[in-house]
Amino acid sequence: MTDEILLDVEERMEKAVARLKQNLAGIRTGRANPGLVDSLKIQAYGSQVPLKQLASVGCPEPTQIVIRPYDPSTMKDIEKAIINSDLGFTPQNDGKVIRLNVPALSTETRRKLVARIGELSEETKVALRNIRRDGIKAVEKGEKEKLFSENDRDAAKEEIQDLIKKYEKEVETMSSAREKDVLES
């Protein structure tokens, strides 16, 4: 019984960290990176479609992202989504591909990005703590309902604590690596 609770807690913590990883990939550094446009949703074919499903994205140069639509009719939709996004890129369309020039980051922009990384990191830690709280409540409830012993409850609580330490360390490592990328590029 405690195994199910622990498995649920670990799964939810993994998802929270995976979401942080995805969010961090979308944060700009001075280098071009396909992750910068991964989160874009394009209004095409009557619905919101992820850019990855409409085009291939590459970085032939350190300061340029090239988007090659699979279907040329979606070119204008992709261009419109980039302009309307908060990425701050001006797309250049040559009829076959869309090029995005990634300008160098100013010191002020770097500071804002580092602050945003800190916010994302803290949001993830709060999510992890909430998951821990839910797990501990479930374990205590199970012990009260006599589904398992006090010893099982205590062991499960300890394991949940170990899990949160592991995932918080992962969050710290990912965030500091991303901050370093932003500051050094």
mmCIF file of C-alpha atoms in Angstrom:
data_model
loop_
_atom_site.group_PDB
_atom_site.id
_atom_site.type_symbol
_atom_site.label_atom_id
_atom_site.label_comp_id
_atom_site.label_asym_id
_atom_site.label_seq_id
_atom_site.Cartn_x
_atom_site.Cartn_y
_atom_site.Cartn_z
ATOM 1 C CA MET A 1 0.000 0.000 0.000
ATOM 2 C CA THR A 2 2.757 2.483 0.870
ATOM 3 C CA ASP A 3 4.424 1.484 -2.408
ATOM 4 C CA GLU A 4 1.488 2.913 -4.369
ATOM 5 C CA ILE A 5 1.681 6.206 -2.480
ATOM 6 C CA LEU A 6 5.455 6.428 -2.940
ATOM 7 C CA LEU A 7 5.141 5.614 -6.642
ATOM 8 C CA ASP A 8 2.505 8.343 -7.065
ATOM 9 C CA VAL A 9 4.647 10.883 -5.188
ATOM 10 C CA GLU A 10 7.733 10.069 -7.259
ATOM 11 C CA GLU A 11 5.788 10.199 -10.538
ATOM 12 C CA ARG A 12 4.320 13.608 -9.704
ATOM 13 C CA MET A 13 7.714 14.961 -8.634
ATOM 14 C CA GLU A 14 9.270 13.726 -11.899
ATOM 15 C CA LYS A 15 6.549 15.516 -13.866
ATOM 16 C CA ALA A 16 7.148 18.771 -11.962
ATOM 17 C CA VAL A 17 10.883 18.604 -12.699
ATOM 18 C CA ALA A 18 10.222 17.703 -16.361
ATOM 19 C CA ARG A 19 7.960 20.766 -16.651
ATOM 20 C CA LEU A 20 10.756 22.936 -15.224
ATOM 21 C CA LYS A 21 13.210 21.455 -17.727
ATOM 22 C CA GLN A 22 10.837 22.309 -20.578
ATOM 23 C CA ASN A 23 10.339 25.859 -19.265
ATOM 24 C CA LEU A 24 14.083 26.394 -18.869
ATOM 25 C CA ALA A 25 14.687 25.246 -22.453
ATOM 26 C CA GLY A 26 12.491 28.118 -23.627
ATOM 27 C CA ILE A 27 14.614 30.731 -21.860
ATOM 28 C CA ARG A 28 16.931 32.581 -24.218
ATOM 29 C CA THR A 29 20.655 32.602 -24.022
ATOM 30 C CA GLY A 30 22.765 34.548 -26.494
ATOM 31 C CA ARG A 31 22.895 31.464 -28.717
ATOM 32 C CA ALA A 32 20.206 30.223 -31.048
ATOM 33 C CA ASN A 33 18.455 27.121 -29.759
ATOM 34 C CA PRO A 34 15.464 25.240 -31.231
ATOM 35 C CA GLY A 35 14.044 25.096 -27.693
ATOM 36 C CA LEU A 36 13.312 28.815 -27.924
ATOM 37 C CA VAL A 37 10.424 28.188 -30.327
ATOM 38 C CA ASP A 38 9.344 24.728 -29.092
ATOM 39 C CA SER A 39 6.541 26.095 -26.947
ATOM 40 C CA LEU A 40 4.964 28.030 -29.844
ATOM 41 C CA LYS A 41 1.430 27.014 -30.745
ATOM 42 C CA ILE A 42 0.358 27.868 -34.288
ATOM 43 C CA GLN A 43 -3.236 28.533 -35.318
ATOM 44 C CA ALA A 44 -3.396 26.221 -38.340
ATOM 45 C CA TYR A 45 -5.865 23.744 -39.814
ATOM 46 C CA GLY A 46 -8.551 25.132 -37.496
ATOM 47 C CA SER A 47 -6.785 24.467 -34.181
ATOM 48 C CA GLN A 48 -3.713 25.236 -32.071
ATOM 49 C CA VAL A 49 -0.851 23.041 -33.310
ATOM 50 C CA PRO A 50 2.651 22.783 -31.791
ATOM 51 C CA LEU A 51 5.336 24.164 -34.109
ATOM 52 C CA LYS A 52 7.173 20.809 -34.071
ATOM 53 C CA GLN A 53 4.230 19.212 -35.895
ATOM 54 C CA LEU A 54 4.238 21.824 -38.656
ATOM 55 C CA ALA A 55 7.929 22.391 -39.350
ATOM 56 C CA SER A 56 11.479 21.285 -38.757
ATOM 57 C CA VAL A 57 13.552 23.666 -36.644
ATOM 58 C CA GLY A 58 17.316 23.973 -36.861
ATOM 59 C CA CYS A 59 20.183 26.261 -35.958
ATOM 60 C CA PRO A 60 22.696 26.412 -38.816
ATOM 61 C CA GLU A 61 24.523 29.300 -37.124
ATOM 62 C CA PRO A 62 24.922 30.275 -33.446
ATOM 63 C CA THR A 63 22.764 33.374 -33.964
ATOM 64 C CA GLN A 64 20.057 32.033 -36.267
ATOM 65 C CA ILE A 65 17.069 29.700 -36.060
ATOM 66 C CA VAL A 66 15.700 28.303 -39.327
ATOM 67 C CA ILE A 67 12.131 26.999 -39.510
ATOM 68 C CA ARG A 68 11.213 24.837 -42.536
ATOM 69 C CA PRO A 69 7.436 24.278 -42.743
ATOM 70 C CA TYR A 70 6.402 20.828 -44.023
ATOM 71 C CA ASP A 71 3.429 22.470 -45.716
ATOM 72 C CA PRO A 72 4.198 25.848 -47.362
ATOM 73 C CA SER A 73 0.592 26.968 -46.784
ATOM 74 C CA THR A 74 1.322 27.206 -43.024
ATOM 75 C CA MET A 75 4.187 29.693 -43.559
ATOM 76 C CA LYS A 76 2.019 32.781 -42.847
ATOM 77 C CA ASP A 77 0.450 31.146 -39.766
ATOM 78 C CA ILE A 78 3.869 30.334 -38.306
ATOM 79 C CA GLU A 79 5.123 33.834 -39.054
ATOM 80 C CA LYS A 80 2.054 35.375 -37.392
ATOM 81 C CA ALA A 81 2.508 33.209 -34.259
ATOM 82 C CA ILE A 82 6.163 34.286 -33.944
ATOM 83 C CA ILE A 83 5.258 37.965 -34.280
ATOM 84 C CA ASN A 84 2.441 37.649 -31.707
ATOM 85 C CA SER A 85 4.608 35.692 -29.242
ATOM 86 C CA ASP A 86 6.643 37.339 -26.503
ATOM 87 C CA LEU A 87 9.904 36.011 -27.984
ATOM 88 C CA GLY A 88 10.839 39.341 -29.508
ATOM 89 C CA PHE A 89 12.018 37.912 -32.834
ATOM 90 C CA THR A 90 11.287 39.381 -36.235
ATOM 91 C CA PRO A 91 10.780 36.540 -38.724
ATOM 92 C CA GLN A 92 12.320 36.803 -42.189
ATOM 93 C CA ASN A 93 10.398 34.768 -44.720
ATOM 94 C CA ASP A 94 11.988 33.913 -48.077
ATOM 95 C CA GLY A 95 9.090 31.758 -49.290
ATOM 96 C CA LYS A 96 10.771 28.454 -48.328
ATOM 97 C CA VAL A 97 12.044 28.988 -44.787
ATOM 98 C CA ILE A 98 11.595 31.417 -41.917
ATOM 99 C CA ARG A 99 14.785 32.763 -40.390
ATOM 100 C CA LEU A 100 14.971 34.201 -36.896
ATOM 101 C CA ASN A 101 18.051 36.174 -35.937
ATOM 102 C CA VAL A 102 18.845 35.827 -32.241
ATOM 103 C CA PRO A 103 20.356 39.101 -31.048
ATOM 104 C CA ALA A 104 22.968 39.183 -28.291
ATOM 105 C CA LEU A 105 21.549 39.707 -24.819
ATOM 106 C CA SER A 106 22.007 42.973 -22.952
ATOM 107 C CA THR A 107 23.106 42.917 -19.312
ATOM 108 C CA GLU A 108 19.641 44.055 -18.252
ATOM 109 C CA THR A 109 17.959 41.267 -20.252
ATOM 110 C CA ARG A 110 20.338 38.702 -18.761
ATOM 111 C CA ARG A 111 19.414 39.862 -15.243
ATOM 112 C CA LYS A 112 15.702 39.539 -16.046
ATOM 113 C CA LEU A 113 16.229 36.046 -17.474
ATOM 114 C CA VAL A 114 18.193 34.937 -14.401
ATOM 115 C CA ALA A 115 15.377 36.288 -12.209
ATOM 116 C CA ARG A 116 12.851 34.335 -14.291
ATOM 117 C CA ILE A 117 14.920 31.161 -13.879
ATOM 118 C CA GLY A 118 14.813 31.749 -10.122
ATOM 119 C CA GLU A 119 11.026 32.160 -10.231
ATOM 120 C CA LEU A 120 10.567 28.951 -12.242
ATOM 121 C CA SER A 121 12.882 27.108 -9.867
ATOM 122 C CA GLU A 122 10.971 28.330 -6.815
ATOM 123 C CA GLU A 123 7.595 27.446 -8.386
ATOM 124 C CA THR A 124 8.876 23.909 -8.961
ATOM 125 C CA LYS A 125 10.140 23.619 -5.380
ATOM 126 C CA VAL A 126 6.739 24.745 -4.077
ATOM 127 C CA ALA A 127 5.087 22.114 -6.288
ATOM 128 C CA LEU A 128 7.480 19.471 -4.900
ATOM 129 C CA ARG A 129 6.654 20.493 -1.311
ATOM 130 C CA ASN A 130 2.929 20.286 -2.059
ATOM 131 C CA ILE A 131 3.412 16.806 -3.496
ATOM 132 C CA ARG A 132 5.372 15.818 -0.356
ATOM 133 C CA ARG A 133 2.559 17.154 1.845
ATOM 134 C CA ASP A 134 -0.052 15.174 -0.116
ATOM 135 C CA GLY A 135 2.062 12.021 0.133
ATOM 136 C CA ILE A 136 2.535 12.365 3.886
ATOM 137 C CA LYS A 137 -1.210 12.989 4.357
ATOM 138 C CA ALA A 138 -1.996 9.848 2.350
ATOM 139 C CA VAL A 139 0.467 7.795 4.410
ATOM 140 C CA GLU A 140 -0.952 9.095 7.724
ATOM 141 C CA LYS A 141 -4.504 8.438 6.547
ATOM 142 C CA GLY A 142 -3.558 4.882 5.560
ATOM 143 C CA GLU A 143 -2.009 4.267 8.987
ATOM 144 C CA LYS A 144 -5.130 5.645 10.756
ATOM 145 C CA GLU A 145 -7.303 3.322 8.659
ATOM 146 C CA LYS A 146 -5.041 0.458 9.772
ATOM 147 C CA LEU A 147 -3.931 -0.282 6.202
ATOM 148 C CA PHE A 148 -0.342 -0.452 7.407
ATOM 149 C CA SER A 149 1.685 -0.127 10.626
ATOM 150 C CA GLU A 150 3.330 2.878 12.286
ATOM 151 C CA ASN A 151 6.710 1.554 11.184
ATOM 152 C CA ASP A 152 5.527 1.426 7.543
ATOM 153 C CA ARG A 153 4.189 4.974 7.905
ATOM 154 C CA ASP A 154 7.482 6.246 9.303
ATOM 155 C CA ALA A 155 9.507 4.445 6.636
ATOM 156 C CA ALA A 156 7.277 5.892 3.906
ATOM 157 C CA LYS A 157 7.583 9.411 5.357
ATOM 158 C CA GLU A 158 11.358 9.030 5.371
ATOM 159 C CA GLU A 159 11.350 7.832 1.773
ATOM 160 C CA ILE A 160 9.160 10.772 0.712
ATOM 161 C CA GLN A 161 11.644 13.116 2.401
ATOM 162 C CA ASP A 162 14.503 11.434 0.513
ATOM 163 C CA LEU A 163 12.589 11.886 -2.749
ATOM 164 C CA ILE A 164 12.057 15.606 -2.218
ATOM 165 C CA LYS A 165 15.742 16.072 -1.394
ATOM 166 C CA LYS A 166 16.696 14.254 -4.595
ATOM 167 C CA TYR A 167 14.355 16.299 -6.795
ATOM 168 C CA GLU A 168 15.162 19.646 -5.135
ATOM 169 C CA LYS A 169 18.843 18.955 -5.809
ATOM 170 C CA GLU A 170 17.975 18.226 -9.459
ATOM 171 C CA VAL A 171 16.046 21.537 -9.650
ATOM 172 C CA GLU A 172 19.050 23.414 -8.217
ATOM 173 C CA THR A 173 21.451 21.765 -10.649
ATOM 174 C CA MET A 174 19.256 22.492 -13.687
ATOM 175 C CA SER A 175 18.594 26.089 -12.653
ATOM 176 C CA SER A 176 22.204 26.965 -11.892
ATOM 177 C CA ALA A 177 23.346 25.406 -15.183
ATOM 178 C CA ARG A 178 20.779 27.468 -17.083
ATOM 179 C CA GLU A 179 21.745 30.659 -15.205
ATOM 180 C CA LYS A 180 25.371 30.009 -16.121
ATOM 181 C CA ASP A 181 24.346 29.590 -19.804
ATOM 182 C CA VAL A 182 22.461 32.896 -19.746
ATOM 183 C CA LEU A 183 25.257 34.823 -18.033
ATOM 184 C CA GLU A 184 28.139 33.418 -20.102
ATOM 185 C CA SER A 185 26.729 33.462 -23.604
#
